[in-house]
Coordinates of C-alpha atoms in Angstrom, one line a residue:
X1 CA 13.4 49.8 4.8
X2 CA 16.0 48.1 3.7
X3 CA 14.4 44.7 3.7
X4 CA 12.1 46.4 1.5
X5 CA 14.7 48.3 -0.7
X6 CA 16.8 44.2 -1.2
X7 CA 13.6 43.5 -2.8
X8 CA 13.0 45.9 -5.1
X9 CA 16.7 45.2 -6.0
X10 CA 16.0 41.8 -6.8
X11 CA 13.1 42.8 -8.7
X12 CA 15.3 45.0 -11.2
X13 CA 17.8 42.1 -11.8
X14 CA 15.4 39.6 -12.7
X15 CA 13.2 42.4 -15.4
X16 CA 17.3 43.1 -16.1
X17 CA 17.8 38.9 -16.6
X18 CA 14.4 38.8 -18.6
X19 CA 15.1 41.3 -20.9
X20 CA 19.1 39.7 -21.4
X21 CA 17.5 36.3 -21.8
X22 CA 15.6 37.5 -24.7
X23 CA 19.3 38.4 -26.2
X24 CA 20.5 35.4 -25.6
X25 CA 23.0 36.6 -22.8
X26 CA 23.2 34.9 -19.2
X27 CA 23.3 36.6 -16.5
X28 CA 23.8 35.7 -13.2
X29 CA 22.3 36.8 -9.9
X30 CA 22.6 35.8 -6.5
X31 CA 18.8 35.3 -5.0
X32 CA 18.1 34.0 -1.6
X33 CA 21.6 32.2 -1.1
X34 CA 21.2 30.4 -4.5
X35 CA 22.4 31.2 -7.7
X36 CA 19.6 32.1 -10.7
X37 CA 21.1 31.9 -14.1
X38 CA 17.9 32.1 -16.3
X39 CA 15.9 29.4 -15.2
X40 CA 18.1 27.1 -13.7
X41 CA 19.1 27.3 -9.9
X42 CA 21.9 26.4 -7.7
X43 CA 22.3 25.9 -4.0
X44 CA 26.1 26.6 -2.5
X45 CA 27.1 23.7 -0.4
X46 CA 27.1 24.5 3.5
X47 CA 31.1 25.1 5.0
X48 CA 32.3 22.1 6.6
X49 CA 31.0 19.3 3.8
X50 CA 33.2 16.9 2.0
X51 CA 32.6 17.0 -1.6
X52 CA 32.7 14.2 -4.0
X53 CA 36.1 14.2 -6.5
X54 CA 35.1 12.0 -9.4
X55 CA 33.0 14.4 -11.3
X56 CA 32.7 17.6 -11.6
X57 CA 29.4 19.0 -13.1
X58 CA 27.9 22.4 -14.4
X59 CA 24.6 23.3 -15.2
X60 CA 24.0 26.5 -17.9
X61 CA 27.8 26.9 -16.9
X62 CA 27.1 27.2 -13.3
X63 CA 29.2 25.2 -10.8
X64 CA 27.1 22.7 -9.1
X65 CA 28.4 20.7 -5.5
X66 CA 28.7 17.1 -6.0
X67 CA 27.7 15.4 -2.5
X68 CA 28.9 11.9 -2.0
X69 CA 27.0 9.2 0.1
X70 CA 27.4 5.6 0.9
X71 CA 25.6 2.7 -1.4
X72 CA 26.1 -1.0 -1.3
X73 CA 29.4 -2.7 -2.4
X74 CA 29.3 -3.8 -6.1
X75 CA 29.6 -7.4 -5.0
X76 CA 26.5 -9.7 -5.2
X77 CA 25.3 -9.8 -1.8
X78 CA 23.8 -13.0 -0.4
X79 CA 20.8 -14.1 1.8
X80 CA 22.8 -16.1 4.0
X81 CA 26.3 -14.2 4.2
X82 CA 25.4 -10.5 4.0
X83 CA 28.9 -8.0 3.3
X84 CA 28.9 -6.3 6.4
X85 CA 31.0 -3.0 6.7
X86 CA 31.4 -3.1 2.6
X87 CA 30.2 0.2 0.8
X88 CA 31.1 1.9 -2.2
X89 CA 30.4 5.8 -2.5
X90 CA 27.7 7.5 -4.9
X91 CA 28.4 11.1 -6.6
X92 CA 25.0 13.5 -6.3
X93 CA 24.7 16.8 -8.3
X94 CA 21.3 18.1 -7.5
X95 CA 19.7 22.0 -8.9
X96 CA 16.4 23.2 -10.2
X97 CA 15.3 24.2 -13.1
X98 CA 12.6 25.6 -15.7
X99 CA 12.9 25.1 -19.2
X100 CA 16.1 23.4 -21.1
X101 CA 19.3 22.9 -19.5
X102 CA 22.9 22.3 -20.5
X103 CA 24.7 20.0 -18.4
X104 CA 28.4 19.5 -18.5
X105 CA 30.5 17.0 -16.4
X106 CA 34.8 16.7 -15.8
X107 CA 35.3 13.1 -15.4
X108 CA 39.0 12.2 -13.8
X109 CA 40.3 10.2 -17.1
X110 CA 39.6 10.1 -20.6
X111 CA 35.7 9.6 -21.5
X112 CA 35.8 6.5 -23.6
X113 CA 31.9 5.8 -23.7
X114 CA 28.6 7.2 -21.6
X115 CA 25.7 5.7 -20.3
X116 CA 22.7 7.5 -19.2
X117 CA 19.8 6.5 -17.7
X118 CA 16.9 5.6 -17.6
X119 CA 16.9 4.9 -21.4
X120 CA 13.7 5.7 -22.2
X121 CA 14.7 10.0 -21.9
X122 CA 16.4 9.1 -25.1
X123 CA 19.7 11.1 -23.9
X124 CA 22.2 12.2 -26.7
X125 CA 25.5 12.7 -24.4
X126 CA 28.4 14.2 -26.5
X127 CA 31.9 13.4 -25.2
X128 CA 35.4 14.3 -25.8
X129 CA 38.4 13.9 -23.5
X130 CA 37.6 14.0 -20.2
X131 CA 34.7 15.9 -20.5
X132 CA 30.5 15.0 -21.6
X133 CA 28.2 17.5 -22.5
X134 CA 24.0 16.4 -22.8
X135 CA 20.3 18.8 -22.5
X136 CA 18.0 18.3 -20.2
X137 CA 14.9 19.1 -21.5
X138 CA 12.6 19.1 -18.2
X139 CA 13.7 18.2 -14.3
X140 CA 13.6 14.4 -14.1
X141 CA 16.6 12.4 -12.2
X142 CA 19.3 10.8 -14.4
X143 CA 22.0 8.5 -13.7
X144 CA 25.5 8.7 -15.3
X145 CA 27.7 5.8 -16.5
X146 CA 31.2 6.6 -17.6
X147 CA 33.7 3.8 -18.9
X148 CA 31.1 0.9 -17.7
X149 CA 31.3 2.4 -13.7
X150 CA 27.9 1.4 -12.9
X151 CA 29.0 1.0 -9.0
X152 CA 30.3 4.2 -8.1
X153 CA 28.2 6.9 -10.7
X154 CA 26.9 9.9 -10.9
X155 CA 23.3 10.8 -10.2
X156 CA 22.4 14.0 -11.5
X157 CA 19.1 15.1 -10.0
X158 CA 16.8 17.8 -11.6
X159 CA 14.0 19.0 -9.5
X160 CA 11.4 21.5 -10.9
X161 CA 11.5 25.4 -9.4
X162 CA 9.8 25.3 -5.9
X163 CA 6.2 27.0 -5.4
X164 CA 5.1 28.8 -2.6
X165 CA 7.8 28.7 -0.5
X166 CA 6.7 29.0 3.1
X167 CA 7.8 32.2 5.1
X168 CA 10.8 31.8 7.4
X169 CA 9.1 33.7 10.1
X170 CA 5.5 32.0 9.6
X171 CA 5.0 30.5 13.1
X172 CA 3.7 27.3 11.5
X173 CA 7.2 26.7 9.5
X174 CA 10.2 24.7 11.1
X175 CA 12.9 26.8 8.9
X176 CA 16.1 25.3 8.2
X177 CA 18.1 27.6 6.2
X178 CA 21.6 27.2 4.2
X179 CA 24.1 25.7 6.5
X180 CA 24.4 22.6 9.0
X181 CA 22.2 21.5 11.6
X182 CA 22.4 18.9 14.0
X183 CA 19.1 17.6 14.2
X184 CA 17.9 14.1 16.7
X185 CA 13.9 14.7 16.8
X186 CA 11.7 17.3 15.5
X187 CA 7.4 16.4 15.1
X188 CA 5.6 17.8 13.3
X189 CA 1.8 18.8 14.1
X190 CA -1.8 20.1 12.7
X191 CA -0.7 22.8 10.4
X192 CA 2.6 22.8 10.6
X193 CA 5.6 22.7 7.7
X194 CA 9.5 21.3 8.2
X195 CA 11.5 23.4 5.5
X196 CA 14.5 22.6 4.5
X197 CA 16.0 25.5 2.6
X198 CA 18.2 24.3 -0.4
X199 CA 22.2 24.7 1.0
X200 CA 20.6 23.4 4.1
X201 CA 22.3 20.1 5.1
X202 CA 20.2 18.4 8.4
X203 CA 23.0 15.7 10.3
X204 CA 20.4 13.4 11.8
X205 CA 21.9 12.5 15.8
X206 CA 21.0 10.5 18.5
X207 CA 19.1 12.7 21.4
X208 CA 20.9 12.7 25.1
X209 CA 17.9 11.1 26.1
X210 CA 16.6 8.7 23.9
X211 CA 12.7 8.3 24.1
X212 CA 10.5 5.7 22.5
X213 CA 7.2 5.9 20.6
X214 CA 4.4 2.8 19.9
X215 CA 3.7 2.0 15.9
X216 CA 2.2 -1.1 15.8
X217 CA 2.4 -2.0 19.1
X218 CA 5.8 -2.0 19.7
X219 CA 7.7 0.5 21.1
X220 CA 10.2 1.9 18.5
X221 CA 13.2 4.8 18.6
X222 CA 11.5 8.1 18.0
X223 CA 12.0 8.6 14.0
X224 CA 13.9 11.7 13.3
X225 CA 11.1 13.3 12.2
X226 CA 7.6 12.4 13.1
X227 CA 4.6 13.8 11.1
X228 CA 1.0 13.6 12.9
X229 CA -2.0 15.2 13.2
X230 CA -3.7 17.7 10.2
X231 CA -2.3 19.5 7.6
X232 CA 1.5 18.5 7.5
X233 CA 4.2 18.5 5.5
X234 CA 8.0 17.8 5.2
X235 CA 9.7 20.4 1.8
X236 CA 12.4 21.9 0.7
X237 CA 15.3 21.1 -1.4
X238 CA 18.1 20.5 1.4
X239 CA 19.8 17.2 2.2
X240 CA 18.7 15.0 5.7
X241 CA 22.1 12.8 6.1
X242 CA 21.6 10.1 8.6
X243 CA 24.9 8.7 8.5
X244 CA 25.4 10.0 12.2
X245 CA 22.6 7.2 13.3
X246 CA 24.8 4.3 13.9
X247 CA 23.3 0.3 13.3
X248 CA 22.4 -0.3 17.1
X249 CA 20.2 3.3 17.6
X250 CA 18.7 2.7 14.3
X251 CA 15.8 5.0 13.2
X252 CA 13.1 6.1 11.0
X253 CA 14.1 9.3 9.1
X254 CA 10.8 10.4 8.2
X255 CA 7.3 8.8 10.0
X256 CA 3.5 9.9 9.2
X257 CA 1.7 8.3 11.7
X258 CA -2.2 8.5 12.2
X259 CA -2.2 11.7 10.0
X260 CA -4.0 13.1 7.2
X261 CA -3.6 15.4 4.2
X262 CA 0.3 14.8 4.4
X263 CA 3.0 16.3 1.8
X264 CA 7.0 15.0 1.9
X265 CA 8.2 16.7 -1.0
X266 CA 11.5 17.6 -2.5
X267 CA 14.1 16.8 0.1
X268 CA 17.1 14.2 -0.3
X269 CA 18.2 11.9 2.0
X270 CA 21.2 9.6 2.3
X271 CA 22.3 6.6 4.2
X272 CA 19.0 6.2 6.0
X273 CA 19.5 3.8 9.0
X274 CA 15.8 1.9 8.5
X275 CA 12.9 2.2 6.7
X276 CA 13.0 6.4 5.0
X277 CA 9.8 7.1 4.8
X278 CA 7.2 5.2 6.6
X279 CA 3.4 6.0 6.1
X280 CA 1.5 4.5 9.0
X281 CA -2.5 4.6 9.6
X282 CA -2.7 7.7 7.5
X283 CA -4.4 9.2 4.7
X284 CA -4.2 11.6 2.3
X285 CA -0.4 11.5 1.9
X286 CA 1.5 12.8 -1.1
X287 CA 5.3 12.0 -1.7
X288 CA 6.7 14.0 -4.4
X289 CA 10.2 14.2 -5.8
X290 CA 11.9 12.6 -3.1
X291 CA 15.3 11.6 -3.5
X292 CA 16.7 8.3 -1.6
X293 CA 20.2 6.7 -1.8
X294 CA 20.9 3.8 1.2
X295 CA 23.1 1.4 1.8
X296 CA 22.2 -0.3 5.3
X297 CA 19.7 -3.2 5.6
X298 CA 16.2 -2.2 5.9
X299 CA 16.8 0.4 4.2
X300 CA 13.4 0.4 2.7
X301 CA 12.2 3.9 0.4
X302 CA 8.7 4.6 1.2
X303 CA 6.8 2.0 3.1
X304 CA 3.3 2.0 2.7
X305 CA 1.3 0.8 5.4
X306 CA -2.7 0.5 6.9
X307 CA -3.0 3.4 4.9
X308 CA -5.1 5.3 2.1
X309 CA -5.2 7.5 -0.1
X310 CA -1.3 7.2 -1.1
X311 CA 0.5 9.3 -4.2
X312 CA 4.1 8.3 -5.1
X313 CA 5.4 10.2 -7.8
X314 CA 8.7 11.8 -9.2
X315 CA 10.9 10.6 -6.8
X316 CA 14.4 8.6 -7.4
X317 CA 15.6 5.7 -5.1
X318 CA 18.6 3.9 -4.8
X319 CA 17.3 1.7 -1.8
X320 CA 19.2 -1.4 0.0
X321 CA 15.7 -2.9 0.6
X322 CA 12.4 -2.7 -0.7
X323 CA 12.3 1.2 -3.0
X324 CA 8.2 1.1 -2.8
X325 CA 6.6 -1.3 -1.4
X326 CA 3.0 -1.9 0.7
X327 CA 2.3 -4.2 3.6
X328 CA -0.9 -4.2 6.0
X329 CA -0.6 -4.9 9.8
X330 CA -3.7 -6.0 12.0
X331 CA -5.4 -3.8 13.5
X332 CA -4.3 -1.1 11.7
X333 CA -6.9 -0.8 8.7
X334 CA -6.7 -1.8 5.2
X335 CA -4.7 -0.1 2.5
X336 CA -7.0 1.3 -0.5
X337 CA -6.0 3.3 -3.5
X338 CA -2.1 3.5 -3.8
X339 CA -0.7 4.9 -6.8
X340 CA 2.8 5.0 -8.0
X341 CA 4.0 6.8 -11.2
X342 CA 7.1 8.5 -12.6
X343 CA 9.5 7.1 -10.6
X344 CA 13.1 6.0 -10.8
X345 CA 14.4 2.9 -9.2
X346 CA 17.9 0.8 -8.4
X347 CA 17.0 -2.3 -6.7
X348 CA 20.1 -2.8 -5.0
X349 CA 18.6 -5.5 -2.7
X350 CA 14.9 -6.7 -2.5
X351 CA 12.1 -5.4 -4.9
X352 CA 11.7 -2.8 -6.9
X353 CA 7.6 -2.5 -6.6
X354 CA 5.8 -4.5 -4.8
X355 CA 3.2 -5.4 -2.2
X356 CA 3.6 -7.6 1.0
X357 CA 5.3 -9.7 3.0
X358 CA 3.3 -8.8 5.7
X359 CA -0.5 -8.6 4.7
X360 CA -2.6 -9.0 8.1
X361 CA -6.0 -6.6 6.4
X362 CA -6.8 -6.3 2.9
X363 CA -5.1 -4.3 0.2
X364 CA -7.0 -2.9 -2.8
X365 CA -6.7 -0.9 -5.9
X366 CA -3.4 -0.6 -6.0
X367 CA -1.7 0.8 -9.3
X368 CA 2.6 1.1 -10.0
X369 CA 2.8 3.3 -13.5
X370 CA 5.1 4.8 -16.1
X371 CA 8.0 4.1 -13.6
X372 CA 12.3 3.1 -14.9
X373 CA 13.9 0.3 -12.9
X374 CA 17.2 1.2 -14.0
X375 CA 19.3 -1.2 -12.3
X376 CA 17.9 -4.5 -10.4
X377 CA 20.8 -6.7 -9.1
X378 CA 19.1 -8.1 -6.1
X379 CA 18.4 -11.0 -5.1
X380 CA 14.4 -11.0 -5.3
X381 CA 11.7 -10.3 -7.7
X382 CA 11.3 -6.4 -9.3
X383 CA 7.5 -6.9 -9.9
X384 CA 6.1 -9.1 -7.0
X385 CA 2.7 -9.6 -4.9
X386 CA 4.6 -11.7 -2.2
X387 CA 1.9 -12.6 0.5
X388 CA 2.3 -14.6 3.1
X389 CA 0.0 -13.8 6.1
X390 CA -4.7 -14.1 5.6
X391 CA -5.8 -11.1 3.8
X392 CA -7.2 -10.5 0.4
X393 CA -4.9 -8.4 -2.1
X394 CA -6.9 -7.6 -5.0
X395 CA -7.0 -5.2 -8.0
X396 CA -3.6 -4.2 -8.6
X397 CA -2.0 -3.3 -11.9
X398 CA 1.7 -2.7 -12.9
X399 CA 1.7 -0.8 -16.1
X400 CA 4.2 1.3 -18.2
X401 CA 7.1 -0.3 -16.8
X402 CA 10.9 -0.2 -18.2
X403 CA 13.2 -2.3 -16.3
X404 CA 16.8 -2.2 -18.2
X405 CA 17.7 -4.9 -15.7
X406 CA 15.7 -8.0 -14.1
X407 CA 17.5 -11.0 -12.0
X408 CA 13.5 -12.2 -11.7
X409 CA 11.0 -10.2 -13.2
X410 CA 7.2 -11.0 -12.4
X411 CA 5.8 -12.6 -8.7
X412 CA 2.2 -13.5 -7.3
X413 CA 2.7 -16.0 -4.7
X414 CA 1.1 -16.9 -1.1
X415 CA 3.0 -19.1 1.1
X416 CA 4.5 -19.5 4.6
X417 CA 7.7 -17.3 5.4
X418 CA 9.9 -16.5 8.5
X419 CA 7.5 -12.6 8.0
X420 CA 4.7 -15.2 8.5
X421 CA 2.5 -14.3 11.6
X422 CA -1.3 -15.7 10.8
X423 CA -2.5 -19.5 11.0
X424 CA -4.7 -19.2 7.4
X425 CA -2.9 -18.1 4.4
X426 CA -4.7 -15.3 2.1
X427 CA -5.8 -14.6 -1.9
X428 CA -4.5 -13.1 -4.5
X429 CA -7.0 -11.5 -6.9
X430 CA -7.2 -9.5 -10.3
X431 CA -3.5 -8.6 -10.8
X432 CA -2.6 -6.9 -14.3
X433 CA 1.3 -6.7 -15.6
X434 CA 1.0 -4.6 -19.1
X435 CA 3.1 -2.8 -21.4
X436 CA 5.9 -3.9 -19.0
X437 CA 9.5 -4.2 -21.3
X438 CA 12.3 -5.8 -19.5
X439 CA 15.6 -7.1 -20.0
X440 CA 17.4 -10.2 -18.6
X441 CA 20.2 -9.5 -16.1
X442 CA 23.2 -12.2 -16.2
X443 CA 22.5 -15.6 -14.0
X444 CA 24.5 -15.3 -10.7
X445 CA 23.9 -18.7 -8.8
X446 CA 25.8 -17.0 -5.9
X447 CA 22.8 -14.9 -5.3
X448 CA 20.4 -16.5 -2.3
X449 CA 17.1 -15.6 -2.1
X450 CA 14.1 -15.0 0.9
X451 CA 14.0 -18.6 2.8
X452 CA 10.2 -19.3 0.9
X453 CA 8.4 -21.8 2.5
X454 CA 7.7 -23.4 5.6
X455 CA 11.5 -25.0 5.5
X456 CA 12.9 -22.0 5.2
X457 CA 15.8 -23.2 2.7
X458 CA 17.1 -20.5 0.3
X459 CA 17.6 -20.5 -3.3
X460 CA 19.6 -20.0 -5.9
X461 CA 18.6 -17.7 -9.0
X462 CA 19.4 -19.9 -12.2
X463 CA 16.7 -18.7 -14.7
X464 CA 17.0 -15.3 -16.8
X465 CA 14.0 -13.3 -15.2
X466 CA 11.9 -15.5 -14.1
X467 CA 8.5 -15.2 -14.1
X468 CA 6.0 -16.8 -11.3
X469 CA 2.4 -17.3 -10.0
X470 CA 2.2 -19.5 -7.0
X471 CA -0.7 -20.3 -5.0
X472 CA -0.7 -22.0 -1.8
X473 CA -3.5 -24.3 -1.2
X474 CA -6.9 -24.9 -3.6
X475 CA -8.7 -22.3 -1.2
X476 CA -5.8 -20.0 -0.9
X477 CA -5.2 -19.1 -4.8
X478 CA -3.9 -16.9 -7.1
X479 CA -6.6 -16.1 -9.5
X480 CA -7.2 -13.2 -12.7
X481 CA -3.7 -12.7 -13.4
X482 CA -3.4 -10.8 -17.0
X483 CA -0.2 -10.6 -18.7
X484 CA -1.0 -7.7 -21.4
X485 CA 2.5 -6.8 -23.9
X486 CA 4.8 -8.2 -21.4
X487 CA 8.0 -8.2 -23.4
X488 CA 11.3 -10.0 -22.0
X489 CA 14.3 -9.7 -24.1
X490 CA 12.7 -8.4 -27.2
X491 CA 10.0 -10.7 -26.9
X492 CA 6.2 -10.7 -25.8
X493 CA 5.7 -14.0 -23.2
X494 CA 4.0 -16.7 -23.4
X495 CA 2.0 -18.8 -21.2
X496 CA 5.0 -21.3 -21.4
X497 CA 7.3 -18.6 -19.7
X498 CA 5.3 -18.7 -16.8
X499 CA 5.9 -21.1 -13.5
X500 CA 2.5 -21.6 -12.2
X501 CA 1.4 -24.1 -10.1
X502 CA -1.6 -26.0 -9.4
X503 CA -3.2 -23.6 -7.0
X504 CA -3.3 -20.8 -9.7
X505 CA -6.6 -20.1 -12.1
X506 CA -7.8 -17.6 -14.5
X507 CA -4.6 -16.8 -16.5
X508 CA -4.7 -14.8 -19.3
X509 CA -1.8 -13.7 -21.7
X510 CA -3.0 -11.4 -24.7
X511 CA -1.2 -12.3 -27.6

């Protein structure tokens, strides 16, 4: 009864909150351990959490907790000479909400000047003192710059109001409500949901007895959280932390392996130890508005592997390694229609997008769309098709894609590389780069690259985003390569802009 008597409460504020939205007053209510202020909600931060100090930040005039994780130091960070033990520390503000939202952020010191990103939301901030004040017209993931900190900023992320929340007491739902929980291995099996309440904050911990699981024929740490079987699914709004993993017991966080019709939606996760989110010999899988922020090596966002059927989409990572990429193992099956949109990347490290090293079965139809790289000051290519093993990639487009940054921009190439683990080399086939706008980052000839080639010997970066279609050998070639309004600094390329070498045919740049 009085379960039943809470509801009908709840009921009567929210006619109560329609009816004052309609005259423009706010009203608060507290629903399900979150706050509801029209259509914008806010989950309290567990007891027991260190919160960030920078910023503070308000949504609608609501408090909202400002987590801080680790990220990569701000230095340039070579092949050769990693910065071990370095780190710098991220501020996160994360809500949901329906409709227009005011956002308001305390900064520590005067506000001289404000960055948001990615550009293309076209963000008005307004700033005075030590305070800046900007709408948010829909949820999407935005990045905060104040004074020129790019390093240590603020990433405000905006998820849309959750649907069909699973029921706490379903005997199919893992329910983690608001709180802490120490958490070393949970799978998840044929019909089953992991829920991760927003306020819920999951410490990821070595088990007392560690056990091992085969992918690929080796035998691996059990992943955090292992998805398999039927019918699956990882959601919530909470926060998985892996911070607890340390280097040597280093994990996946979240593993779909030989599964179908797979959701991962609507979680954050920070400092993962090794690859986040690992896809496996699956198919079916949909990874929606996941949030990402690492700093260790390896470090990957969502590794696509011998899989098909893959949607990427609305999802923000600030990755030390590869933020999407696909690779093929054999043995394992091919990887067939992969497709990538609405995303928001930092390359701290490696690539932004892209497919490979390893490429042991064939990868087709393969599409990367209407996606922000917002920062890319790595050491490799934000674009790239980097083969180096005997399959055939083919049919792969890059389209709709803003990169505010680029130390190299554009890469097809097959070769030999320390990933290498087949005697033939592969093909390249039918790759499209369009609409793609970029901007040069500044030349840092500190910066090593992947040891390329059979000698292994690393390079230095010295041309403004370089652009580069290698083949190996005249039957191992890169071939149907279109380059359709790719603009670089204000400026469509031309066929001059282009390495190629002698192994590459069928080039096309539409003028």
């Amino acid at each position: 009864m009085v379960g039943i008597l809470s509801l009908i409460a709840v009921e009567q504020k929210m006619a109560l909150c329609c009816k004052m939205l309609r005259r423009n007053i706010w009203l608060p209510i507290i629903l399900f351990g979150s706050v509801l202020v029209a259509q914008v909600k806010v989950y309290p931060a567990p007891n027991g959490i260190q919160l960030a100090k920078t910023y503070k930040v308000a949504v609608n005039g609501l408090d909202v907790p400002v987590y801080s994780t680790k990220i990569p130091p701000s230095k340039p960070i070579p092949r050769l000479n990693p910065l071990r033990g370095e780190f710098g520390k991220a501020s996160i503000a994360s809500f949901d909400m329906k409709g227009r939202a005011s956002i308001s952020i305390a900064y520590h010191e005067q506000v001289e000047s404000v960055k948001i990103l990615p550009s293309s939301y076209n963000i008005k901030p307004n700033f005075k003192g030590n305070s800046v004040d900007f709408q948010l017209d829909e949820p999407g993931h935005v990045t905060i710059e104040i004074n020129g900190e790019w390093h240590e900023s603020l990433h405000i992320l905006a998820n849309p109001f959750e649907e069909n929340i699973p029921d706490p007491n379903d005997p199919n739902v893992i329910y983690f409500g608001p709180g802490i929980h120490n958490i070393s291995q949970i799978t998840v099996t044929d019909g089953q949901t992991l829920y991760v309440a927003g306020g819920a904050y999951i410490n990821c911990v070595v088990p007392k007895i560690e056990e091992e699981i085969e992918i690929r024929g080796q035998l691996r740490k059990k992943p955090t959280f292992i998805l398999e079987g039927k019918n699956v699914s990882i959601r919530g709004r909470g926060i998985i932390d892996q911070s607890g993993i340390p280097k040597k017991e280093r994990r996946y966080t979240i593993l779909a392996l030989k599964a179908e019709n797979v959701k991962i939606e609507g979680v954050t996760i920070f400092d993962p130890s090794h690859w986040t989110i690992p896809i496996q010999s699956s198919d079916n899988i949909h990874v929606d508005n996941i949030k990402i922020i690492g700093w260790r090596g390896n470090a990957d966002g969502v590794d696509i592997t011998s899989s098909r059927d893959v949607l990427v989409e609305n999802c923000f990572m600030r990755t030390f390694d590869d933020a999407v990429v696909i690779k093929s193992f054999g043995g394992y099956g091919e990887v067939k229609n992969v497709h990538t949109r609405k995303c928001v990347v930092w390359n701290e490290l490696a690539h932004a997008f892209s497919i490979g090293a390893e490429v042991h079965e064939n990868i087709s139809n393969v599409l990367f769309e209407d996606s922000d790289v917002i920062h890319d000051v790595g050491r490799e290519t934000a674009l790239r098709v980097y083969h180096c093993d005997n399959a055939v990639i083919s049919d792969v487009t890059f389209d709709n894609i803003r990169i505010e940054e680029a130390r190299r921009l554009i890469s097809c190439w097959i070769g030999k590389t320390r990933w290498t683990e087949t005697m033939e080399r592969g093909h390249i086939k039918n790759v499209t780069f369009k609409n793609i706008t970029a901007t040069s980052a500044p030349i840092d000839t500190t910066l090593t690259g992947f040891q390329d080639g059979p000698d292994w010997k690393p390079y230095s970066i010295k041309d403004h985003a370089s652009l580069e279609l290698i083949g190996y050998d005249k039957d191992h070639v890169v071939e149907g390569v279109v380059f359709d309004n790719v603009i670089l600094d204000g400026k469509k390329i031309e066929v001059k802009n282009v390495i190629i070498n002698d192994f590459v045919k069928d080039v096309e740049v539409k003028k």
